[in-house]
Each structure stands twice: as structure tokens, then as C-alpha cells.
Amino acid sequence: MDEIDELETERRRLLALAYRMLGTVTDAEDAVQETYVRWYRLSDADRERIENPAAWLTRVASRICLDMLGSARARRERYVGDWLPEPLPGESAIAAVVPIDPLDRVTLDESVSLALMVVLESLTPAERVAFVLHDIFAVPFAEIAETVGRTPEATRQLASQARRRVRERRAGAASREQHDAVARAFAEATATGDLSALIALLDPNVVLRADGGGKVSAARRPVVGADRVARFLLGLPHLEATATIDPTLTPEGLAFLVTIDGRADSVISVDVTGERITEVYIVRNPDKLTLWR
């Protein structure tokens, strides 16, 4: 494999890494593009002196992501309505990065689930970078320390704090089989307009969040509570009579693609804890549906 092939293979891995850090494909692509700009700006002699180009690219991409996460917080304060990560189709190359150990595949699938990506949004930029690099991509703490500008021990603490928060927020998360069974029941209750059945599937404190980005209509604030969420969902078909809702596979399991006149309008996914739905996510921002067209 020549240098160009190696760099292209590494580009796919970097894109997968950057998406988990930034939450949208566009931002991830921008980060990776800037990484390669910096690589090609090096002189031939400087590139020759880099013993491990993959490690160099990972470190530079991660640093760029860290900087972007800092500025993203300010941008999201001005965002219209709720900001949600971009959902990925099941066949997305970003989700399909092959881990070293095939047994880790479930972990990698979970690492691009909308539910976990929402949790990652609650971390500090340094915590998120440390967690993604170490817990998902197995980068040693000594290398991560160079990226976040901390000692290896401080970096270990960052990852530990992030891991603890992730475990707390994801405690009791349903298995893939449980998730899909509840999602199918959710779809049936919604399609038939069965309010009682739908409420029974929802946690009493369920939260529905919608992301239209100010570009399309969407609930500006979270909808909270089983009765309110159920009534909101059952009212959606009346807003657009030509909409069709089809089950679709995502890395985290069964979700639902809403199309209008053959155009992707939104992706609806659910987070299941035990046998109840605790979160409903509706992504309508067209900028976050580019992979669904």
C-alpha cells in the first residue's frame, strides 16, 4: 500500500473519530480536511521525520476538534431550539469503522448512538476528547496528554470522569433486541393512534426533543411527560398528510425515517431504558440529513 492509499485509509478513521467528538458529519469533515491541509503544508523533510504518520494525524485532528468544541458551545447558545447530534444511517462508513477486536463492535455501534452522543454533549471538551480517544479508539494516555495539554495522569482523570458520567446516564440502557422490540411497539401504537398503548410504552418522565435548526418547524422546547409526548406524537401525521414513516436501521438499532414526496424530512429515534422509552429524538434540520438523501 503506497502513501496515498494509507492516508486515505486513515482519513476514514479520522472522520469516524471526529464525528464522535463533534456530533455532525460536516464539522467532522471540516476537521479532517484541516488536518490534511496541515499535513501537506509540511515540507517533505518534515514529513519524513514523522515516524508514525497515523499518530501525528490523530493528534492534529483531535486538537482541531478540541478547538472546535470550544467555539461550538458559543454557537449552540445561539441555536434555534434544541441542538441534537446528526443521526447516522446503519450503512454509514462513519459507523462501520472496523475495530481491532470484533468483540468490540457493539461498543463502537453504541459510540455513534444518538443517546450516547447526547451524553457526550454534556462533557467538557477535554473530557470528550479524552474519552473518545481512549475508550473508543484505544489511544494511550501519554499521546492524549499531548493533545489536551495535560499530564498523562490528569488525562486519565479526564477520561475517568467522562466514563463515570456516561455510565450514570446510560445505566439500564436496553439491549439492541429490547430496544428494537419497544421501537416496533412504539411504531405500531403511533400508526394506529392508540393513545393508551403509546403512553404505556413511555416512561412517566419521558422527554421529546426536536431539532429543526430554525430552518424547518420543530418544537422549540423539550416536551416532557408521557401524556404530553404521546399526544404530540399522535398529532404529527396531521401536520403533513403526504408524509410516510418507514422503519430504518441505524447503528443503535431501529429508528424511523419520515419522507415527504420522496425527500428525507426527519429521523425519529428512541432511547429505551428497561422496557420504557425515556427519550424521543426528532432530527429535522436538513443540514443533518445529508446522508439520508
Backbone as numpy.savetxt, mean C-alpha at the origin, in Angstrom:
# Nx Ny Nz CAx CAy CAz Cx Cy Cz
24.68 -12.14 -17.53 23.83 -10.96 -17.53 24.73 -9.71 -17.53
24.50 -8.78 -18.50 25.35 -7.59 -18.56 24.83 -6.53 -17.59
25.57 -5.42 -17.52 25.24 -4.38 -16.54 23.84 -3.83 -16.75
23.43 -3.63 -18.00 22.10 -3.05 -18.27 21.00 -3.99 -17.77
21.15 -5.30 -18.02 20.16 -6.26 -17.55 20.11 -6.28 -16.03
21.28 -6.22 -15.40 21.33 -6.23 -13.93 20.64 -5.00 -13.36
20.88 -3.84 -13.97 20.27 -2.61 -13.50 18.75 -2.64 -13.69
18.29 -3.23 -14.78 16.85 -3.32 -15.02 16.19 -4.26 -14.02
16.86 -5.37 -13.70 16.34 -6.27 -12.68 16.27 -5.56 -11.34
17.29 -4.78 -11.03 17.32 -4.05 -9.78 16.25 -2.96 -9.77
15.94 -2.39 -10.92 14.91 -1.35 -11.00 13.57 -1.89 -10.50
13.23 -3.12 -10.87 11.95 -3.70 -10.43 11.93 -3.86 -8.91
13.05 -4.27 -8.35 13.11 -4.43 -6.89 13.01 -3.07 -6.20
13.69 -2.08 -6.75 13.64 -0.75 -6.16 12.23 -0.16 -6.22
11.52 -0.43 -7.31 10.16 0.06 -7.44 9.26 -0.57 -6.38
9.45 -1.87 -6.15 8.69 -2.56 -5.11 9.00 -1.98 -3.73
10.26 -1.69 -3.49 10.69 -1.13 -2.22 10.12 0.28 -2.04
10.24 1.11 -3.08 9.80 2.50 -2.98 8.29 2.60 -2.81
7.54 1.71 -3.45 6.08 1.74 -3.28 5.72 1.50 -1.82
6.38 0.54 -1.18 6.07 0.23 0.21 6.44 1.39 1.14
7.40 2.18 0.71 7.79 3.34 1.52 6.88 4.54 1.28
6.41 4.72 0.04 5.72 5.95 -0.33 4.22 5.80 -0.53
3.76 4.61 -0.89 2.32 4.38 -0.96 1.64 4.62 -2.29
2.34 5.20 -3.28 1.76 5.34 -4.61 2.79 4.94 -5.66
2.29 4.44 -6.77 3.18 4.00 -7.84 3.91 5.18 -8.46
3.21 6.31 -8.65 3.84 7.48 -9.26 5.01 7.98 -8.43
4.80 8.10 -7.12 5.90 8.55 -6.25 7.05 7.55 -6.27
6.72 6.26 -6.28 7.75 5.23 -6.32 8.56 5.33 -7.61
7.88 5.53 -8.73 8.57 5.65 -10.01 9.47 6.89 -10.03
8.98 7.98 -9.45 9.80 9.20 -9.39 11.06 8.96 -8.56
10.92 8.25 -7.44 12.07 7.99 -6.58 13.10 7.11 -7.30
12.62 6.10 -7.98 13.54 5.19 -8.69 14.21 5.91 -9.86
13.45 6.74 -10.57 14.02 7.50 -11.68 15.14 8.40 -11.19
14.91 9.09 -10.07 15.95 9.97 -9.51 17.17 9.16 -9.07
16.93 7.95 -8.57 18.05 7.09 -8.17 18.95 6.78 -9.36
18.34 6.45 -10.50 19.14 6.12 -11.68 19.78 7.36 -12.30
19.13 8.51 -12.17 19.77 9.75 -12.62 21.08 9.96 -11.86
21.03 9.73 -10.55 22.24 9.91 -9.74 23.30 8.87 -10.08
22.86 7.66 -10.43 23.83 6.62 -10.82 24.56 7.02 -12.10
23.81 7.47 -13.09 24.42 7.79 -14.38 25.17 9.12 -14.36
24.93 9.93 -13.32 25.71 11.16 -13.19 27.12 10.88 -12.68
27.30 9.70 -12.07 28.64 9.33 -11.60 29.57 9.15 -12.79
30.82 9.42 -12.57 31.80 9.15 -13.62 32.00 7.64 -13.72
32.53 7.19 -14.83 32.81 5.75 -15.00 33.73 5.26 -13.88
34.70 6.10 -13.52 35.64 5.70 -12.48 34.94 5.55 -11.13
33.99 6.47 -10.83 33.25 6.38 -9.57 32.38 5.13 -9.53
31.75 4.82 -10.65 30.90 3.61 -10.68 31.75 2.36 -10.52
32.93 2.37 -11.09 33.83 1.23 -10.97 34.23 0.98 -9.52
34.30 2.05 -8.74 34.74 1.92 -7.35 33.62 1.40 -6.44
32.40 1.37 -6.93 31.29 0.87 -6.12 31.27 -0.66 -6.19
31.60 -1.30 -5.09 31.73 -2.76 -5.08 30.39 -3.46 -5.21
29.34 -2.88 -4.66 28.02 -3.51 -4.68 27.00 -2.50 -5.21
26.80 -2.45 -6.54 25.87 -1.47 -7.11 24.45 -1.61 -6.55
24.00 -2.85 -6.30 22.64 -3.04 -5.78 22.47 -2.38 -4.43
23.47 -2.54 -3.56 23.40 -1.92 -2.24 23.44 -0.40 -2.36
24.26 0.11 -3.29 24.34 1.56 -3.50 22.99 2.10 -3.96
22.38 1.42 -4.93 21.09 1.86 -5.46 20.01 1.81 -4.37
20.03 0.76 -3.56 19.06 0.63 -2.47 19.21 1.77 -1.48
20.46 2.07 -1.13 20.71 3.13 -0.15 20.26 4.49 -0.69
20.59 4.77 -1.94 20.21 6.06 -2.54 18.69 6.17 -2.70
18.06 5.11 -3.18 16.60 5.13 -3.35 15.91 5.32 -2.00
16.41 4.66 -0.98 15.82 4.76 0.36 15.96 6.17 0.91
17.11 6.78 0.66 17.33 8.15 1.14 16.38 9.11 0.43
16.19 8.90 -0.85 15.26 9.74 -1.62 13.84 9.57 -1.07
13.46 8.32 -0.79 12.13 8.05 -0.22 11.98 8.72 1.14
13.03 8.67 1.94 12.99 9.30 3.27 12.72 10.80 3.13
13.40 11.43 2.18 13.19 12.87 1.96 11.78 13.13 1.44
11.29 12.27 0.54 9.95 12.45 -0.03 8.88 12.26 1.04
9.11 11.34 1.97 8.13 11.12 3.05 8.00 12.37 3.92
9.10 13.05 4.13 9.05 14.27 4.93 8.19 15.34 4.27
8.37 15.54 2.96 7.59 16.56 2.25 6.16 16.10 2.01
5.94 14.78 1.93 4.60 14.25 1.67 3.64 14.60 2.80
4.12 14.65 4.01 3.24 14.96 5.14 2.63 16.35 4.99
3.43 17.29 4.54 2.91 18.65 4.33 1.89 18.65 3.20
2.17 17.91 2.11 1.23 17.86 0.99 -0.09 17.24 1.41
-0.03 16.20 2.25 -1.26 15.50 2.62 -2.12 16.29 3.59
-1.52 17.25 4.25 -2.32 18.14 5.09 -3.24 19.01 4.24
-2.84 19.22 2.98 -3.66 20.02 2.06 -4.54 19.14 1.16
-4.43 17.85 1.33 -5.17 16.91 0.48 -6.67 17.04 0.75
-7.46 16.94 -0.29 -8.92 17.04 -0.14 -9.47 15.69 0.30
-10.00 15.63 1.51 -10.54 14.38 2.03 -9.45 13.45 2.55
-9.81 12.18 2.74 -8.86 11.18 3.23 -7.84 10.82 2.16
-6.59 10.64 2.58 -5.54 10.14 1.68 -5.38 8.65 1.96
-5.50 7.83 0.90 -5.29 6.39 1.04 -4.17 5.96 0.11
-3.44 4.91 0.46 -2.42 4.38 -0.46 -3.08 3.87 -1.74
-2.27 3.69 -2.74 -2.76 3.21 -4.04 -2.93 1.69 -4.01
-4.12 1.19 -4.36 -4.31 -0.27 -4.39 -3.63 -0.90 -5.60
-3.14 -2.12 -5.44 -2.44 -2.81 -6.52 -3.26 -4.00 -7.01
-3.33 -4.20 -8.33 -3.92 -5.44 -8.85 -3.07 -6.63 -8.44
-3.69 -7.79 -8.36 -2.97 -8.99 -7.93 -1.81 -9.36 -8.81
-1.90 -9.01 -10.11 -0.83 -9.39 -11.03 0.26 -8.32 -11.14
0.17 -7.28 -10.34 1.15 -6.20 -10.41 2.56 -6.70 -10.12
3.51 -6.27 -10.93 4.90 -6.66 -10.71 5.42 -6.12 -9.40
4.86 -5.01 -8.94 5.29 -4.43 -7.67 4.98 -5.38 -6.52
3.85 -6.07 -6.63 3.47 -7.02 -5.58 4.14 -8.37 -5.77
4.60 -8.65 -6.98 5.07 -9.99 -7.31 6.58 -10.16 -7.20
7.25 -9.26 -6.51 8.69 -9.43 -6.30 8.93 -10.74 -5.56
9.78 -11.59 -6.12 9.99 -12.92 -5.54 10.96 -12.84 -4.38
10.56 -13.25 -3.19 11.47 -13.23 -2.04 12.53 -14.32 -2.16
13.58 -14.18 -1.37 14.64 -15.19 -1.36 14.08 -16.54 -0.92
13.27 -16.51 0.12 12.65 -17.73 0.64 11.18 -17.73 0.26
10.73 -18.71 -0.56 9.33 -18.76 -0.97 8.35 -18.77 0.19
8.80 -19.22 1.37 7.92 -19.25 2.53 7.54 -17.84 2.98
8.31 -16.85 2.54 8.04 -15.47 2.93 7.01 -14.80 2.03
6.47 -15.56 1.07 5.57 -14.94 0.10 4.36 -14.30 0.76
3.80 -14.96 1.77 2.63 -14.40 2.45 3.00 -13.07 3.08
4.19 -12.99 3.65 4.64 -11.74 4.26 4.73 -10.64 3.22
5.26 -10.96 2.04 5.38 -9.95 1.02 4.02 -9.53 0.47
3.09 -10.48 0.34 1.74 -10.13 -0.07 1.12 -9.17 0.93
1.27 -9.49 2.21 0.72 -8.63 3.25 1.37 -7.26 3.21
2.62 -7.20 2.78 3.34 -5.93 2.82 2.82 -4.92 1.81
1.97 -5.32 0.89 1.35 -4.37 -0.04 -0.17 -4.35 0.15
-0.66 -4.93 1.25 -2.09 -4.84 1.52 -2.42 -3.41 1.90
-3.60 -2.96 1.49 -4.00 -1.60 1.79 -4.05 -1.37 3.30
-4.48 -2.41 4.04 -4.59 -2.27 5.49 -3.22 -2.00 6.12
-2.20 -2.76 5.71 -0.88 -2.54 6.28 -0.29 -1.21 5.79
-0.53 -0.88 4.52 -0.01 0.38 4.00 -0.59 1.56 4.77
-1.85 1.45 5.19 -2.46 2.51 6.01 -1.74 2.60 7.36
-1.40 1.46 7.95 -0.67 1.46 9.22 0.71 2.11 9.03
1.37 1.81 7.92 2.69 2.38 7.68 2.63 3.90 7.59
1.48 4.43 7.18 1.32 5.88 7.12 1.40 6.52 8.49
1.13 5.75 9.55 1.15 6.30 10.90 2.56 6.34 11.49
3.52 5.73 10.82 4.90 5.70 11.32 5.63 6.98 10.96
6.68 7.28 11.69 7.54 8.38 11.28 8.27 7.96 10.01
8.74 8.91 9.20 9.48 8.53 7.99 10.64 7.58 8.27
11.43 7.85 9.33 12.58 7.00 9.64 12.14 5.61 10.06
11.06 5.52 10.84 10.54 4.21 11.25 10.08 3.41 10.04
9.40 4.07 9.14 8.88 3.37 7.96 10.01 2.84 7.08
10.99 3.68 6.85 12.13 3.25 6.02 12.85 2.09 6.68
13.10 2.18 7.99 13.80 1.11 8.69 13.00 -0.19 8.65
11.69 -0.10 8.85 10.84 -1.29 8.86 10.80 -1.95 7.49
10.58 -1.14 6.46 10.50 -1.70 5.10 11.82 -2.34 4.70
12.92 -1.65 4.96 14.22 -2.18 4.55 14.57 -3.46 5.30
14.35 -3.47 6.62 14.77 -4.63 7.40 13.74 -5.76 7.39
12.50 -5.45 7.73 11.51 -6.51 7.93 10.97 -7.08 6.63
11.01 -6.30 5.55 10.47 -6.80 4.28 11.57 -7.16 3.30
12.64 -6.35 3.26 13.70 -6.59 2.28 15.00 -7.09 2.89
14.99 -7.36 4.19 16.12 -8.00 4.87 17.45 -7.27 4.70
17.42 -5.94 4.69 18.65 -5.16 4.62 19.24 -5.08 6.02
20.54 -5.32 6.19 21.17 -5.27 7.52 21.07 -3.88 8.15
21.01 -3.83 9.48 20.88 -2.57 10.18 22.06 -1.64 9.92
23.23 -2.19 9.76 24.40 -1.35 9.50 24.21 -0.54 8.22
23.61 -1.15 7.20 23.37 -0.44 5.94 22.22 0.55 6.08
21.20 0.17 6.83 20.06 1.07 7.03 20.51 2.31 7.79
21.42 2.13 8.73 21.91 3.24 9.53 22.50 4.34 8.66
23.18 3.95 7.59 23.76 4.94 6.68 22.66 5.73 5.98
21.53 5.09 5.74 20.42 5.75 5.04 19.71 6.75 5.94
19.41 6.34 7.17 18.60 7.20 8.05 19.46 8.12 8.92
20.78 7.97 8.84 21.66 8.85 9.60 21.63 8.60 11.09
21.48 7.35 11.48 21.48 6.97 12.91 22.53 5.88 13.11
22.77 5.54 14.36 23.65 4.41 14.65 22.89 3.12 14.36
23.60 2.01 14.16 22.90 0.75 13.93 21.96 0.39 15.08
22.36 0.68 16.32 21.49 0.37 17.45 20.23 1.23 17.44
20.39 2.51 17.13 19.22 3.40 17.04 18.32 2.96 15.89
18.92 2.49 14.82 18.13 2.01 13.68 17.36 0.75 14.04
17.99 -0.12 14.82 17.31 -1.32 15.30 16.09 -0.94 16.14
16.24 0.11 16.95 15.13 0.58 17.76 14.00 1.14 16.90
14.36 1.85 15.84 13.34 2.38 14.92 12.50 1.24 14.34
13.18 0.20 13.86 12.47 -0.94 13.28 11.63 -1.65 14.32
12.16 -1.75 15.55 11.42 -2.42 16.62 10.15 -1.65 16.97
10.25 -0.32 17.06 9.09 0.51 17.34 8.04 0.35 16.25
8.49 0.36 15.00 7.58 0.22 13.88 6.91 -1.15 13.90
7.71 -2.18 14.17 7.18 -3.55 14.20 6.12 -3.70 15.28
6.38 -3.09 16.44 5.42 -3.16 17.54 4.10 -2.49 17.16
4.21 -1.35 16.51 2.99 -0.63 16.13 2.22 -1.41 15.07
2.94 -2.00 14.13 2.28 -2.81 13.11 1.56 -3.99 13.74
2.23 -4.67 14.66 1.62 -5.84 15.31 0.38 -5.45 16.11
0.46 -4.30 16.79 -0.69 -3.84 17.57 -1.88 -3.56 16.67
-1.62 -2.88 15.55 -2.70 -2.49 14.66 -3.22 -3.65 13.83
-2.38 -4.68 13.62 -2.78 -5.81 12.78 -3.11 -7.05 13.61
-3.20 -6.90 14.94 -3.53 -8.04 15.80 -4.91 -8.59 15.43
-4.99 -9.88 15.27 -6.26 -10.51 14.96 -6.66 -10.46 13.50
-5.76 -9.97 12.64 -6.09 -9.89 11.21 -6.45 -11.27 10.68
-7.48 -11.33 9.87 -7.97 -12.61 9.35 -6.97 -13.23 8.38
-7.03 -14.54 8.25 -6.24 -15.23 7.23 -6.79 -14.87 5.86
-6.04 -15.21 4.83 -6.50 -14.94 3.46 -7.85 -15.61 3.20
-8.01 -16.85 3.66 -9.26 -17.59 3.44 -10.42 -16.93 4.18
-10.19 -16.51 5.43 -11.24 -15.84 6.19 -11.60 -14.50 5.55
-10.59 -13.78 5.16 -10.81 -12.48 4.52 -11.70 -12.63 3.29
-11.37 -13.60 2.43 -12.11 -13.74 1.19 -13.54 -14.23 1.43
-13.72 -15.08 2.43 -15.07 -15.57 2.74 -15.95 -14.41 3.21
-15.41 -13.56 4.08 -16.17 -12.40 4.56 -16.41 -11.41 3.43
-15.40 -11.22 2.57 -15.54 -10.30 1.44 -16.64 -10.76 0.49
-16.73 -12.08 0.26 -17.80 -12.60 -0.61 -19.18 -12.37 0.02
-19.28 -12.59 1.32 -20.55 -12.36 2.01 -20.90 -10.87 1.98
-19.90 -10.03 2.11 -20.07 -8.58 2.03 -20.62 -8.19 0.66
-20.07 -8.78 -0.39 -20.52 -8.47 -1.75 -21.96 -8.91 -1.96
-22.30 -10.09 -1.45 -23.66 -10.59 -1.63 -24.67 -9.71 -0.89
-24.36 -9.34 0.35 -25.27 -8.50 1.12 -25.44 -7.13 0.48
-24.37 -6.60 -0.07 -24.43 -5.30 -0.73 -25.24 -5.38 -2.02
-25.01 -6.45 -2.79 -25.71 -6.59 -4.07 -27.21 -6.80 -3.90
-27.58 -7.52 -2.86 -29.01 -7.80 -2.64 -29.69 -6.73 -1.80
-28.92 -5.79 -1.27 -29.50 -4.74 -0.46 -29.96 -5.20 0.91
-29.35 -6.28 1.39 -29.75 -6.85 2.68 -29.06 -6.09 3.81
-29.76 -5.10 4.36 -29.18 -4.25 5.38 -28.78 -5.03 6.63
-29.66 -5.92 7.09 -29.37 -6.68 8.30 -28.15 -7.58 8.13
-28.06 -8.25 6.98 -26.92 -9.13 6.72 -25.62 -8.33 6.64
-25.71 -7.15 6.03 -24.51 -6.33 5.89 -24.05 -5.81 7.26
-24.98 -5.35 8.06 -24.62 -4.86 9.40 -23.99 -5.98 10.23
-24.50 -7.21 10.07 -23.96 -8.34 10.83 -22.51 -8.64 10.47
-22.09 -8.26 9.26 -20.71 -8.50 8.84 -19.76 -7.41 9.30
-20.32 -6.28 9.72 -19.50 -5.14 10.07 -19.25 -5.07 11.57
-18.03 -4.74 11.92 -17.71 -4.48 13.32 -18.52 -3.26 13.78
-18.99 -3.24 15.02 -19.77 -2.08 15.49 -19.05 -0.74 15.29
-17.71 -0.78 15.35 -16.93 0.45 15.19 -16.24 0.55 13.83
-16.79 -0.14 12.85 -16.21 -0.13 11.51 -16.06 1.31 11.00
-14.99 1.53 10.21 -14.74 2.85 9.63 -14.63 2.71 8.11
-15.35 3.54 7.38 -15.25 3.58 5.93 -14.51 4.86 5.54
-13.48 4.70 4.73 -12.70 5.84 4.26 -12.68 5.83 2.74
-12.87 7.00 2.15 -12.89 7.12 0.69 -11.89 8.17 0.25
-11.23 7.92 -0.87 -10.20 8.81 -1.39 -10.58 9.21 -2.82
-11.03 10.45 -2.95 -11.31 11.00 -4.28 -10.29 12.03 -4.68
-9.46 12.45 -3.73 -8.40 13.40 -4.03 -8.89 14.76 -4.49
-10.17 15.05 -4.30 -10.72 16.32 -4.77 -10.99 16.33 -6.27
-10.76 15.18 -6.93 -10.93 15.09 -8.38 -12.25 14.44 -8.77
-12.75 13.59 -7.89 -14.06 12.96 -8.08 -14.76 12.99 -6.73
-16.08 12.79 -6.74 -16.82 12.84 -5.49 -16.47 11.64 -4.61
-16.37 11.91 -3.33 -16.08 10.86 -2.33 -16.38 11.45 -0.97
-16.66 10.58 -0.01 -16.91 11.05 1.35 -15.67 11.79 1.84
-15.86 13.03 2.28 -14.73 13.84 2.71 -14.21 13.41 4.08
-15.09 12.84 4.88 -14.71 12.41 6.22 -15.04 10.93 6.40
-14.34 10.27 7.32 -14.65 8.85 7.56 -16.10 8.67 8.00
-16.69 7.56 7.55 -18.03 7.17 8.00 -17.82 6.10 9.06
-18.40 6.29 10.24 -18.10 5.42 11.39 -19.37 4.76 11.90
-19.25 3.45 12.23 -20.37 2.71 12.82 -21.05 1.80 11.80
-21.44 0.61 12.25 -22.00 -0.41 11.35 -23.23 0.09 10.60
-24.17 0.71 11.29 -25.41 1.13 10.63 -25.12 2.22 9.59
-24.32 3.21 9.94 -24.02 4.29 9.00 -23.24 3.79 7.79
-22.25 2.93 8.03 -21.46 2.40 6.92 -22.34 1.55 6.00
-23.18 0.71 6.57 -24.05 -0.16 5.77 -24.98 0.68 4.90
-25.60 1.68 5.47 -26.52 2.53 4.70 -25.78 3.32 3.62
-24.58 3.75 3.94 -23.77 4.46 2.94 -23.48 3.55 1.75
-23.06 2.32 2.05 -22.72 1.37 0.98 -23.93 1.01 0.13
-25.06 0.80 0.76 -26.26 0.42 0.01 -26.78 1.58 -0.84
-26.38 2.79 -0.51 -26.81 3.93 -1.31 -25.94 4.20 -2.51
-24.75 3.59 -2.56 -23.83 3.86 -3.65 -24.36 3.49 -5.04
-24.99 2.32 -5.23 -25.45 1.97 -6.59 -26.43 2.98 -7.16
-27.16 3.69 -6.32 -28.15 4.64 -6.81 -27.50 5.91 -7.34
-26.21 6.12 -7.01 -25.52 7.31 -7.47 -25.09 7.18 -8.93
-24.89 5.97 -9.40 -24.47 5.75 -10.79 -25.08 4.43 -11.27
-26.17 4.56 -12.00 -26.94 3.37 -12.40 -26.17 2.45 -13.33
-25.21 2.97 -14.08 -24.49 2.13 -15.06 -23.26 1.46 -14.49
-23.02 1.66 -13.20 -21.81 1.08 -12.58 -21.95 -0.43 -12.45
-20.85 -1.13 -12.68 -20.79 -2.57 -12.44 -19.71 -2.84 -11.41
-19.97 -3.80 -10.54 -19.02 -4.14 -9.49 -18.61 -5.59 -9.65
-17.33 -5.82 -9.87 -16.83 -7.17 -10.11 -15.76 -7.53 -9.09
-15.77 -8.79 -8.62 -14.69 -9.23 -7.72 -13.36 -9.21 -8.47
-12.32 -8.85 -7.76 -11.00 -8.80 -8.36 -9.97 -9.22 -7.33
-8.90 -9.81 -7.78 -7.86 -10.26 -6.85 -6.83 -9.16 -6.65
-6.49 -8.94 -5.41 -5.40 -8.04 -5.04 -4.41 -8.85 -4.23
-3.22 -8.33 -3.96 -2.26 -9.10 -3.16 -2.79 -9.52 -1.80
-3.71 -8.74 -1.22 -4.23 -9.09 0.11 -5.44 -10.01 0.05
-5.98 -10.23 -1.15 -7.16 -11.08 -1.27 -8.22 -10.45 -2.13
-9.46 -10.87 -1.91 -10.58 -10.45 -2.73 -10.94 -8.99 -2.47
-11.08 -8.22 -3.55 -11.55 -6.84 -3.48 -12.56 -6.67 -4.63
-12.98 -5.43 -4.87 -14.03 -5.22 -5.86 -13.70 -4.00 -6.71
-13.76 -4.23 -8.03 -13.47 -3.17 -9.00 -14.79 -2.63 -9.54
-14.97 -1.34 -9.39 -16.17 -0.68 -9.91 -15.82 -0.03 -11.25
-16.56 -0.37 -12.28 -16.34 0.22 -13.59 -17.60 0.93 -14.06
-17.41 2.01 -14.80 -18.51 2.74 -15.40 -18.19 2.91 -16.88
-19.04 2.34 -17.73 -18.82 2.38 -19.18 -17.44 1.83 -19.54
-17.04 0.75 -18.84 -15.78 0.10 -19.12 -14.56 0.78 -18.54
-14.75 1.85 -17.79 -13.63 2.60 -17.22 -13.55 2.33 -15.72
-12.34 2.08 -15.24 -12.15 1.85 -13.81 -12.54 3.10 -13.04
-13.50 2.95 -12.14 -13.99 4.09 -11.36 -13.47 4.07 -9.93
-13.38 2.89 -9.35 -12.92 2.80 -7.96 -12.59 1.36 -7.62
-11.82 1.21 -6.56 -11.51 -0.11 -5.99 -11.98 -0.09 -4.55
-12.78 -1.08 -4.20 -13.30 -1.20 -2.84 -12.65 -2.41 -2.19
-12.04 -2.21 -1.05 -11.44 -3.34 -0.33 -11.82 -3.26 1.14
-11.72 -4.39 1.81 -12.12 -4.46 3.22 -10.98 -5.05 4.04
-10.92 -4.63 5.29 -9.98 -5.21 6.25 -10.81 -6.02 7.24
-10.42 -7.26 7.43 -11.20 -8.18 8.26 -10.39 -8.59 9.49
-11.00 -8.44 10.65 -10.42 -8.91 11.91 -11.38 -9.92 12.50
-10.88 -11.14 12.72 -11.78 -12.21 13.15 -12.75 -12.52 12.02
-14.04 -12.31 12.25 -15.04 -12.56 11.22 -15.82 -11.30 10.89
-15.29 -10.15 11.30 -15.98 -8.89 11.06 -15.10 -7.93 10.26
-15.75 -7.09 9.48 -15.05 -6.06 8.71 -14.82 -4.85 9.61
-13.57 -4.46 9.76 -13.24 -3.33 10.63 -12.95 -2.06 9.83
-12.58 -2.21 8.58 -12.30 -1.05 7.73 -12.82 -1.32 6.32
-13.36 -0.29 5.70 -13.73 -0.33 4.28 -12.98 0.80 3.60
-12.27 0.48 2.51 -11.51 1.48 1.78 -12.07 1.61 0.37
-12.34 2.84 -0.03 -12.82 3.10 -1.39 -11.86 4.10 -2.03
-11.10 3.65 -3.01 -10.15 4.53 -3.71 -10.75 4.92 -5.05
-11.03 6.23 -5.22 -11.63 6.73 -6.45 -10.72 7.71 -7.18
-9.71 8.22 -6.49 -8.81 9.18 -7.13 -8.25 8.56 -8.40
-8.55 9.13 -9.57 -8.09 8.51 -10.83 -6.58 8.37 -10.94
-5.85 9.23 -10.23 -4.38 9.13 -10.26 -3.89 7.85 -9.60
-4.75 7.22 -8.77 -4.35 6.00 -8.08 -4.98 4.74 -8.70
-5.52 4.91 -9.91 -6.15 3.76 -10.58 -5.49 3.48 -11.93
-4.29 4.01 -12.13 -3.63 3.86 -13.44 -3.34 2.40 -13.78
-3.06 1.57 -12.77 -2.76 0.16 -13.04 -4.02 -0.66 -13.29
-5.19 -0.05 -13.13 -6.45 -0.78 -13.29 -7.10 -0.49 -14.63
-6.46 0.33 -15.46 -7.08 0.70 -16.73 -6.70 -0.28 -17.81
